[in-house]
Amino acid sequence: QSVLTQPPSASGTPGQRVTISCSGSSSNIGSRAVTWYQQLPGTAPKLLVYSNNQRPSGVPDRFSGSKSGSSASLAISGLQSEDEADYYCAAWDDSLNGVVFGGGTKLTVL
Amino acid sequence: QEQLQESGPRLVRPSETLSLACSVSGGSINTRTCYGGWIRQPPGKGLEWIGTIFRSGNTYYNPSLKSRVTISADTSKNQFSLKLSSVTAADTAIYYCATCDSTSWSKFDPWGQGTLVTVSS
């Protein structure tokens, strides 16, 4: 059971907008920055969004992050086939004194 | 852009100690406030943070692994290392190292390619 809760799966058709949620508590998302990672099949995770809504250089602006209270969301607009991957949220947890990850969401592009 | 590479035995016997090193190229870890972290992923499962080491010498470990984990750094070799003792089959996973960010402790970038470590007799 992960400290951060994500839906196990999500799907959309090319061009569509999809949103992946990440639910936590006051000791993690509620008080700390959220990070999102993308893991393509058979590869290492890649930084997608940090500090709730900042994109590293090279990440398309189709990807956007947001946070409200103890929940966060990753939105992907203009869905493309190459977006099919696993997505993970993460945050520091002040109670556990460590990094916690969501269980991951498998995104399928139909 | 820095590049990271994990190295170490791919097969570890139960009850023994898993040892991995993360070599960093393209930059000196000594210039960073946060050296790096280790994250693992059991086959077909999600990511699990193992621990993070800072230049100050402070280390933070996953509470569920804390009694068995040691992360250290060797700045002369530009690398940081992981030791996990008393391993069992449940420790079989892909082990990733990544550089960390002192301003956002859940931000790891870049990551190494990962190495699959199997615990088996």
PDB file of C-alpha atoms in Angstrom:
ATOM      1  CA  GLN A   1       0.000   0.000   0.000  1.00  0.00           C
ATOM      2  CA  SER A   2       1.624   3.233  -1.165  1.00  0.00           C
ATOM      3  CA  VAL A   3       1.542   6.401   0.947  1.00  0.00           C
ATOM      4  CA  LEU A   4       0.513   8.381  -2.141  1.00  0.00           C
ATOM      5  CA  THR A   5      -2.563   7.085  -3.946  1.00  0.00           C
ATOM      6  CA  GLN A   6      -2.784   6.987  -7.728  1.00  0.00           C
ATOM      7  CA  PRO A   7      -5.298   5.246  -9.980  1.00  0.00           C
ATOM      8  CA  PRO A   8      -3.695   2.070 -11.335  1.00  0.00           C
ATOM      9  CA  SER A   9      -4.690   2.850 -14.897  1.00  0.00           C
ATOM     10  CA  ALA A  10      -5.796   5.629 -17.204  1.00  0.00           C
ATOM     11  CA  SER A  11      -6.489   5.799 -20.915  1.00  0.00           C
ATOM     12  CA  GLY A  12      -7.265   8.166 -23.717  1.00  0.00           C
ATOM     13  CA  THR A  13      -7.304   8.505 -27.460  1.00  0.00           C
ATOM     14  CA  PRO A  14      -4.761  10.473 -29.505  1.00  0.00           C
ATOM     15  CA  GLY A  15      -5.292  14.209 -29.148  1.00  0.00           C
ATOM     16  CA  GLN A  16      -7.322  13.855 -25.982  1.00  0.00           C
ATOM     17  CA  ARG A  17      -6.492  15.361 -22.588  1.00  0.00           C
ATOM     18  CA  VAL A  18      -6.035  13.003 -19.666  1.00  0.00           C
ATOM     19  CA  THR A  19      -5.458  13.680 -15.993  1.00  0.00           C
ATOM     20  CA  ILE A  20      -3.755  11.477 -13.417  1.00  0.00           C
ATOM     21  CA  SER A  21      -4.417  12.161  -9.757  1.00  0.00           C
ATOM     22  CA  CYS A  22      -2.155  11.700  -6.733  1.00  0.00           C
ATOM     23  CA  SER A  23      -3.653  11.854  -3.273  1.00  0.00           C
ATOM     24  CA  GLY A  24      -1.608  12.271  -0.107  1.00  0.00           C
ATOM     25  CA  SER A  25      -1.823  13.938   3.276  1.00  0.00           C
ATOM     26  CA  SER A  26      -0.727  17.010   5.194  1.00  0.00           C
ATOM     27  CA  SER A  27       2.653  15.443   5.961  1.00  0.00           C
ATOM     28  CA  ASN A  28       3.612  15.024   2.299  1.00  0.00           C
ATOM     29  CA  ILE A  29       1.750  16.688  -0.578  1.00  0.00           C
ATOM     30  CA  GLY A  30       0.051  19.103   1.797  1.00  0.00           C
ATOM     31  CA  SER A  31       3.351  20.609   2.861  1.00  0.00           C
ATOM     32  CA  ARG A  32       5.919  19.552   0.289  1.00  0.00           C
ATOM     33  CA  ALA A  33       6.564  19.889  -3.413  1.00  0.00           C
ATOM     34  CA  VAL A  34       5.321  17.156  -5.732  1.00  0.00           C
ATOM     35  CA  THR A  35       7.428  15.496  -8.406  1.00  0.00           C
ATOM     36  CA  TRP A  36       6.195  13.449 -11.376  1.00  0.00           C
ATOM     37  CA  TYR A  37       8.140  10.802 -13.274  1.00  0.00           C
ATOM     38  CA  GLN A  38       7.482   9.066 -16.578  1.00  0.00           C
ATOM     39  CA  GLN A  39       8.712   5.515 -17.087  1.00  0.00           C
ATOM     40  CA  LEU A  40       8.580   4.221 -20.642  1.00  0.00           C
ATOM     41  CA  PRO A  41       8.551   0.425 -21.017  1.00  0.00           C
ATOM     42  CA  GLY A  42      11.906  -1.124 -20.185  1.00  0.00           C
ATOM     43  CA  THR A  43      13.587   2.170 -19.280  1.00  0.00           C
ATOM     44  CA  ALA A  44      14.554   4.113 -16.172  1.00  0.00           C
ATOM     45  CA  PRO A  45      12.145   6.723 -14.817  1.00  0.00           C
ATOM     46  CA  LYS A  46      12.546  10.211 -16.223  1.00  0.00           C
ATOM     47  CA  LEU A  47      11.825  13.493 -14.451  1.00  0.00           C
ATOM     48  CA  LEU A  48       8.665  15.030 -15.901  1.00  0.00           C
ATOM     49  CA  VAL A  49       7.503  17.726 -13.459  1.00  0.00           C
ATOM     50  CA  TYR A  50       9.085  19.047 -10.271  1.00  0.00           C
ATOM     51  CA  SER A  51       8.139  21.604  -7.632  1.00  0.00           C
ATOM     52  CA  ASN A  52       4.448  20.883  -8.365  1.00  0.00           C
ATOM     53  CA  ASN A  53       4.333  22.489 -11.804  1.00  0.00           C
ATOM     54  CA  GLN A  54       7.828  23.066 -13.201  1.00  0.00           C
ATOM     55  CA  ARG A  55       8.986  21.278 -16.321  1.00  0.00           C
ATOM     56  CA  PRO A  56      12.659  20.447 -16.955  1.00  0.00           C
ATOM     57  CA  SER A  57      14.011  21.631 -20.268  1.00  0.00           C
ATOM     58  CA  GLY A  58      13.062  19.232 -23.013  1.00  0.00           C
ATOM     59  CA  VAL A  59       9.724  18.188 -21.529  1.00  0.00           C
ATOM     60  CA  PRO A  60       6.890  19.295 -23.836  1.00  0.00           C
ATOM     61  CA  ASP A  61       4.409  21.817 -22.473  1.00  0.00           C
ATOM     62  CA  ARG A  62       1.702  19.215 -23.124  1.00  0.00           C
ATOM     63  CA  PHE A  63       2.618  17.968 -19.663  1.00  0.00           C
ATOM     64  CA  SER A  64       1.523  20.093 -16.723  1.00  0.00           C
ATOM     65  CA  GLY A  65       1.350  19.583 -12.992  1.00  0.00           C
ATOM     66  CA  SER A  66      -0.830  21.159 -10.350  1.00  0.00           C
ATOM     67  CA  LYS A  67      -1.426  20.852  -6.612  1.00  0.00           C
ATOM     68  CA  SER A  68      -4.318  21.691  -4.365  1.00  0.00           C
ATOM     69  CA  GLY A  69      -4.220  20.917  -0.670  1.00  0.00           C
ATOM     70  CA  SER A  70      -3.072  17.342  -0.203  1.00  0.00           C
ATOM     71  CA  SER A  71      -3.690  16.277  -3.786  1.00  0.00           C
ATOM     72  CA  ALA A  72      -1.832  16.760  -7.013  1.00  0.00           C
ATOM     73  CA  SER A  73      -2.555  16.114 -10.667  1.00  0.00           C
ATOM     74  CA  LEU A  74      -0.637  15.540 -13.853  1.00  0.00           C
ATOM     75  CA  ALA A  75      -2.391  16.600 -17.037  1.00  0.00           C
ATOM     76  CA  ILE A  76      -1.362  15.479 -20.500  1.00  0.00           C
ATOM     77  CA  SER A  77      -2.938  17.319 -23.385  1.00  0.00           C
ATOM     78  CA  GLY A  78      -2.772  16.403 -27.054  1.00  0.00           C
ATOM     79  CA  LEU A  79      -2.185  12.777 -26.108  1.00  0.00           C
ATOM     80  CA  GLN A  80       0.294  10.939 -28.325  1.00  0.00           C
ATOM     81  CA  SER A  81       1.070   7.254 -28.703  1.00  0.00           C
ATOM     82  CA  GLU A  82       4.542   7.804 -27.274  1.00  0.00           C
ATOM     83  CA  ASP A  83       2.984   8.986 -24.013  1.00  0.00           C
ATOM     84  CA  GLU A  84       2.028   5.384 -23.244  1.00  0.00           C
ATOM     85  CA  ALA A  85       3.997   4.754 -20.061  1.00  0.00           C
ATOM     86  CA  ASP A  86       3.821   4.429 -16.297  1.00  0.00           C
ATOM     87  CA  TYR A  87       3.566   7.677 -14.342  1.00  0.00           C
ATOM     88  CA  TYR A  88       4.603   8.108 -10.714  1.00  0.00           C
ATOM     89  CA  CYS A  89       4.116  10.957  -8.267  1.00  0.00           C
ATOM     90  CA  ALA A  90       6.505  11.510  -5.355  1.00  0.00           C
ATOM     91  CA  ALA A  91       6.958  13.822  -2.397  1.00  0.00           C
ATOM     92  CA  TRP A  92       8.939  14.110   0.810  1.00  0.00           C
ATOM     93  CA  ASP A  93       6.994  12.975   3.871  1.00  0.00           C
ATOM     94  CA  ASP A  94       7.746  14.863   7.087  1.00  0.00           C
ATOM     95  CA  SER A  95       6.283  12.132   9.297  1.00  0.00           C
ATOM     96  CA  LEU A  96       8.225   9.291   7.706  1.00  0.00           C
ATOM     97  CA  ASN A  97      11.259  11.513   7.113  1.00  0.00           C
ATOM     98  CA  GLY A  98      11.674  10.139   3.627  1.00  0.00           C
ATOM     99  CA  VAL A  99      10.550  10.159   0.019  1.00  0.00           C
ATOM    100  CA  VAL A 100       7.242   8.470  -0.761  1.00  0.00           C
ATOM    101  CA  PHE A 101       6.050   7.385  -4.191  1.00  0.00           C
ATOM    102  CA  GLY A 102       2.606   6.743  -5.557  1.00  0.00           C
ATOM    103  CA  GLY A 103       1.866   3.234  -6.760  1.00  0.00           C
ATOM    104  CA  GLY A 104       2.038   4.347 -10.374  1.00  0.00           C
ATOM    105  CA  THR A 105      -0.530   4.827 -13.127  1.00  0.00           C
ATOM    106  CA  LYS A 106      -0.302   2.904 -16.371  1.00  0.00           C
ATOM    107  CA  LEU A 107      -1.418   5.163 -19.203  1.00  0.00           C
ATOM    108  CA  THR A 108      -2.761   3.477 -22.321  1.00  0.00           C
ATOM    109  CA  VAL A 109      -3.246   5.370 -25.558  1.00  0.00           C
ATOM    110  CA  LEU A 110      -6.135   3.699 -27.343  1.00  0.00           C
TER     111      LEU A 110
ATOM    112  CA  GLN B   1      24.346  16.619 -18.386  1.00  0.00           C
ATOM    113  CA  GLU B   2      25.590  14.176 -15.802  1.00  0.00           C
ATOM    114  CA  GLN B   3      25.412  10.452 -16.469  1.00  0.00           C
ATOM    115  CA  LEU B   4      25.115   7.781 -13.815  1.00  0.00           C
ATOM    116  CA  GLN B   5      26.042   4.108 -13.966  1.00  0.00           C
ATOM    117  CA  GLU B   6      25.284   1.446 -11.400  1.00  0.00           C
ATOM    118  CA  SER B   7      27.743  -1.397 -10.876  1.00  0.00           C
ATOM    119  CA  GLY B   8      27.968  -4.421  -8.641  1.00  0.00           C
ATOM    120  CA  PRO B   9      27.050  -8.116  -8.409  1.00  0.00           C
ATOM    121  CA  ARG B  10      23.862  -9.105 -10.199  1.00  0.00           C
ATOM    122  CA  LEU B  11      23.338 -12.187  -8.036  1.00  0.00           C
ATOM    123  CA  VAL B  12      23.403 -12.138  -4.245  1.00  0.00           C
ATOM    124  CA  ARG B  13      22.859 -15.092  -1.910  1.00  0.00           C
ATOM    125  CA  PRO B  14      20.140 -14.882   0.762  1.00  0.00           C
ATOM    126  CA  SER B  15      21.355 -13.446   4.091  1.00  0.00           C
ATOM    127  CA  GLU B  16      24.348 -11.809   2.404  1.00  0.00           C
ATOM    128  CA  THR B  17      24.979  -8.112   1.707  1.00  0.00           C
ATOM    129  CA  LEU B  18      24.038  -6.422  -1.545  1.00  0.00           C
ATOM    130  CA  SER B  19      26.629  -3.844  -2.582  1.00  0.00           C
ATOM    131  CA  LEU B  20      26.254  -1.404  -5.463  1.00  0.00           C
ATOM    132  CA  ALA B  21      28.174   1.635  -6.574  1.00  0.00           C
ATOM    133  CA  CYS B  22      26.945   4.591  -8.615  1.00  0.00           C
ATOM    134  CA  SER B  23      29.572   6.277 -10.746  1.00  0.00           C
ATOM    135  CA  VAL B  24      28.847   9.828 -11.849  1.00  0.00           C
ATOM    136  CA  SER B  25      30.372  11.292 -14.992  1.00  0.00           C
ATOM    137  CA  GLY B  26      30.038  14.721 -16.550  1.00  0.00           C
ATOM    138  CA  GLY B  27      30.091  16.545 -13.247  1.00  0.00           C
ATOM    139  CA  SER B  28      31.535  16.436  -9.752  1.00  0.00           C
ATOM    140  CA  ILE B  29      29.274  15.265  -6.964  1.00  0.00           C
ATOM    141  CA  ASN B  30      31.285  17.454  -4.605  1.00  0.00           C
ATOM    142  CA  THR B  31      29.685  20.548  -6.145  1.00  0.00           C
ATOM    143  CA  ARG B  32      26.267  19.347  -5.091  1.00  0.00           C
ATOM    144  CA  THR B  33      24.610  19.837  -1.718  1.00  0.00           C
ATOM    145  CA  CYS B  34      22.704  16.620  -2.261  1.00  0.00           C
ATOM    146  CA  TYR B  35      24.887  13.846  -3.665  1.00  0.00           C
ATOM    147  CA  GLY B  36      22.376  11.221  -4.692  1.00  0.00           C
ATOM    148  CA  GLY B  37      19.791   8.624  -3.875  1.00  0.00           C
ATOM    149  CA  TRP B  38      18.899   5.000  -4.461  1.00  0.00           C
ATOM    150  CA  ILE B  39      15.502   3.807  -5.641  1.00  0.00           C
ATOM    151  CA  ARG B  40      14.464   0.245  -6.411  1.00  0.00           C
ATOM    152  CA  GLN B  41      11.711  -1.420  -8.400  1.00  0.00           C
ATOM    153  CA  PRO B  42      10.759  -5.087  -7.934  1.00  0.00           C
ATOM    154  CA  PRO B  43       9.944  -6.758 -11.259  1.00  0.00           C
ATOM    155  CA  GLY B  44       6.517  -5.621 -12.465  1.00  0.00           C
ATOM    156  CA  LYS B  45       5.968  -3.352  -9.451  1.00  0.00           C
ATOM    157  CA  GLY B  46       6.294   0.308  -8.488  1.00  0.00           C
ATOM    158  CA  LEU B  47       9.140   2.482  -7.287  1.00  0.00           C
ATOM    159  CA  GLU B  48      10.463   2.356  -3.725  1.00  0.00           C
ATOM    160  CA  TRP B  49      12.836   4.956  -2.321  1.00  0.00           C
ATOM    161  CA  ILE B  50      15.766   3.453  -0.433  1.00  0.00           C
ATOM    162  CA  GLY B  51      17.697   6.468   0.766  1.00  0.00           C
ATOM    163  CA  THR B  52      19.493   9.741   0.042  1.00  0.00           C
ATOM    164  CA  ILE B  53      22.906  11.103   0.995  1.00  0.00           C
ATOM    165  CA  PHE B  54      23.881  14.772   1.409  1.00  0.00           C
ATOM    166  CA  ARG B  55      27.260  16.468   1.260  1.00  0.00           C
ATOM    167  CA  SER B  56      26.870  17.322   4.947  1.00  0.00           C
ATOM    168  CA  GLY B  57      27.124  13.621   5.655  1.00  0.00           C
ATOM    169  CA  ASN B  58      23.459  13.379   6.548  1.00  0.00           C
ATOM    170  CA  THR B  59      21.693  10.330   5.222  1.00  0.00           C
ATOM    171  CA  TYR B  60      17.992   9.551   5.151  1.00  0.00           C
ATOM    172  CA  TYR B  61      16.691   6.041   4.769  1.00  0.00           C
ATOM    173  CA  ASN B  62      13.344   4.396   4.102  1.00  0.00           C
ATOM    174  CA  PRO B  63      12.086   3.458   7.583  1.00  0.00           C
ATOM    175  CA  SER B  64      11.190  -0.031   6.351  1.00  0.00           C
ATOM    176  CA  LEU B  65      14.817  -0.648   5.290  1.00  0.00           C
ATOM    177  CA  LYS B  66      16.698   1.558   7.741  1.00  0.00           C
ATOM    178  CA  SER B  67      18.085  -1.248   9.892  1.00  0.00           C
ATOM    179  CA  ARG B  68      19.732  -2.874   6.857  1.00  0.00           C
ATOM    180  CA  VAL B  69      20.805   0.059   4.669  1.00  0.00           C
ATOM    181  CA  THR B  70      23.983   2.102   4.476  1.00  0.00           C
ATOM    182  CA  ILE B  71      24.598   4.756   1.817  1.00  0.00           C
ATOM    183  CA  SER B  72      28.016   6.353   1.596  1.00  0.00           C
ATOM    184  CA  ALA B  73      29.969   8.548  -0.798  1.00  0.00           C
ATOM    185  CA  ASP B  74      33.529   8.597  -2.091  1.00  0.00           C
ATOM    186  CA  THR B  75      34.160  11.998  -3.621  1.00  0.00           C
ATOM    187  CA  SER B  76      37.646  10.968  -4.786  1.00  0.00           C
ATOM    188  CA  LYS B  77      35.986   8.401  -7.051  1.00  0.00           C
ATOM    189  CA  ASN B  78      32.983  10.650  -7.793  1.00  0.00           C
ATOM    190  CA  GLN B  79      30.602   7.943  -6.697  1.00  0.00           C
ATOM    191  CA  PHE B  80      28.172   6.965  -3.987  1.00  0.00           C
ATOM    192  CA  SER B  81      27.322   3.473  -2.817  1.00  0.00           C
ATOM    193  CA  LEU B  82      24.584   1.306  -1.368  1.00  0.00           C
ATOM    194  CA  LYS B  83      24.877  -1.597   1.033  1.00  0.00           C
ATOM    195  CA  LEU B  84      21.814  -3.653   1.965  1.00  0.00           C
ATOM    196  CA  SER B  85      22.424  -6.411   4.465  1.00  0.00           C
ATOM    197  CA  SER B  86      20.611  -9.662   5.235  1.00  0.00           C
ATOM    198  CA  VAL B  87      18.901  -9.780   1.859  1.00  0.00           C
ATOM    199  CA  THR B  88      16.002 -12.059   1.005  1.00  0.00           C
ATOM    200  CA  ALA B  89      14.140 -12.823  -2.207  1.00  0.00           C
ATOM    201  CA  ALA B  90      11.971  -9.767  -1.489  1.00  0.00           C
ATOM    202  CA  ASP B  91      14.999  -7.592  -2.202  1.00  0.00           C
ATOM    203  CA  THR B  92      15.144  -8.783  -5.819  1.00  0.00           C
ATOM    204  CA  ALA B  93      14.643  -5.624  -7.858  1.00  0.00           C
ATOM    205  CA  ILE B  94      16.051  -3.207 -10.389  1.00  0.00           C
ATOM    206  CA  TYR B  95      18.194  -0.811  -8.390  1.00  0.00           C
ATOM    207  CA  TYR B  96      18.519   2.746  -9.692  1.00  0.00           C
ATOM    208  CA  CYS B  97      20.797   5.529  -8.555  1.00  0.00           C
ATOM    209  CA  ALA B  98      20.004   9.157  -9.273  1.00  0.00           C
ATOM    210  CA  THR B  99      21.291  12.588  -8.391  1.00  0.00           C
ATOM    211  CA  CYS B 100      19.142  14.563  -5.997  1.00  0.00           C
ATOM    212  CA  ASP B 101      18.175  18.177  -5.475  1.00  0.00           C
ATOM    213  CA  SER B 102      18.600  19.932  -2.129  1.00  0.00           C
ATOM    214  CA  THR B 103      15.705  22.279  -2.896  1.00  0.00           C
ATOM    215  CA  SER B 104      13.224  19.488  -3.615  1.00  0.00           C
ATOM    216  CA  TRP B 105      14.047  16.227  -1.920  1.00  0.00           C
ATOM    217  CA  SER B 106      11.760  14.087  -4.093  1.00  0.00           C
ATOM    218  CA  LYS B 107      13.388  15.364  -7.278  1.00  0.00           C
ATOM    219  CA  PHE B 108      15.842  12.876  -8.776  1.00  0.00           C
ATOM    220  CA  ASP B 109      17.465  13.703 -12.104  1.00  0.00           C
ATOM    221  CA  PRO B 110      19.133  12.160 -13.957  1.00  0.00           C
ATOM    222  CA  TRP B 111      18.801   8.440 -13.220  1.00  0.00           C
ATOM    223  CA  GLY B 112      21.136   5.608 -14.043  1.00  0.00           C
ATOM    224  CA  GLN B 113      19.888   2.897 -16.367  1.00  0.00           C
ATOM    225  CA  GLY B 114      19.337   0.579 -13.414  1.00  0.00           C
ATOM    226  CA  THR B 115      20.712  -2.830 -12.593  1.00  0.00           C
ATOM    227  CA  LEU B 116      18.689  -5.956 -11.855  1.00  0.00           C
ATOM    228  CA  VAL B 117      19.868  -7.641  -8.682  1.00  0.00           C
ATOM    229  CA  THR B 118      18.536 -11.108  -8.005  1.00  0.00           C
ATOM    230  CA  VAL B 119      18.620 -12.676  -4.557  1.00  0.00           C
ATOM    231  CA  SER B 120      18.818 -16.414  -4.905  1.00  0.00           C
ATOM    232  CA  SER B 121      20.832 -19.371  -3.702  1.00  0.00           C
TER     233      SER B 121
END
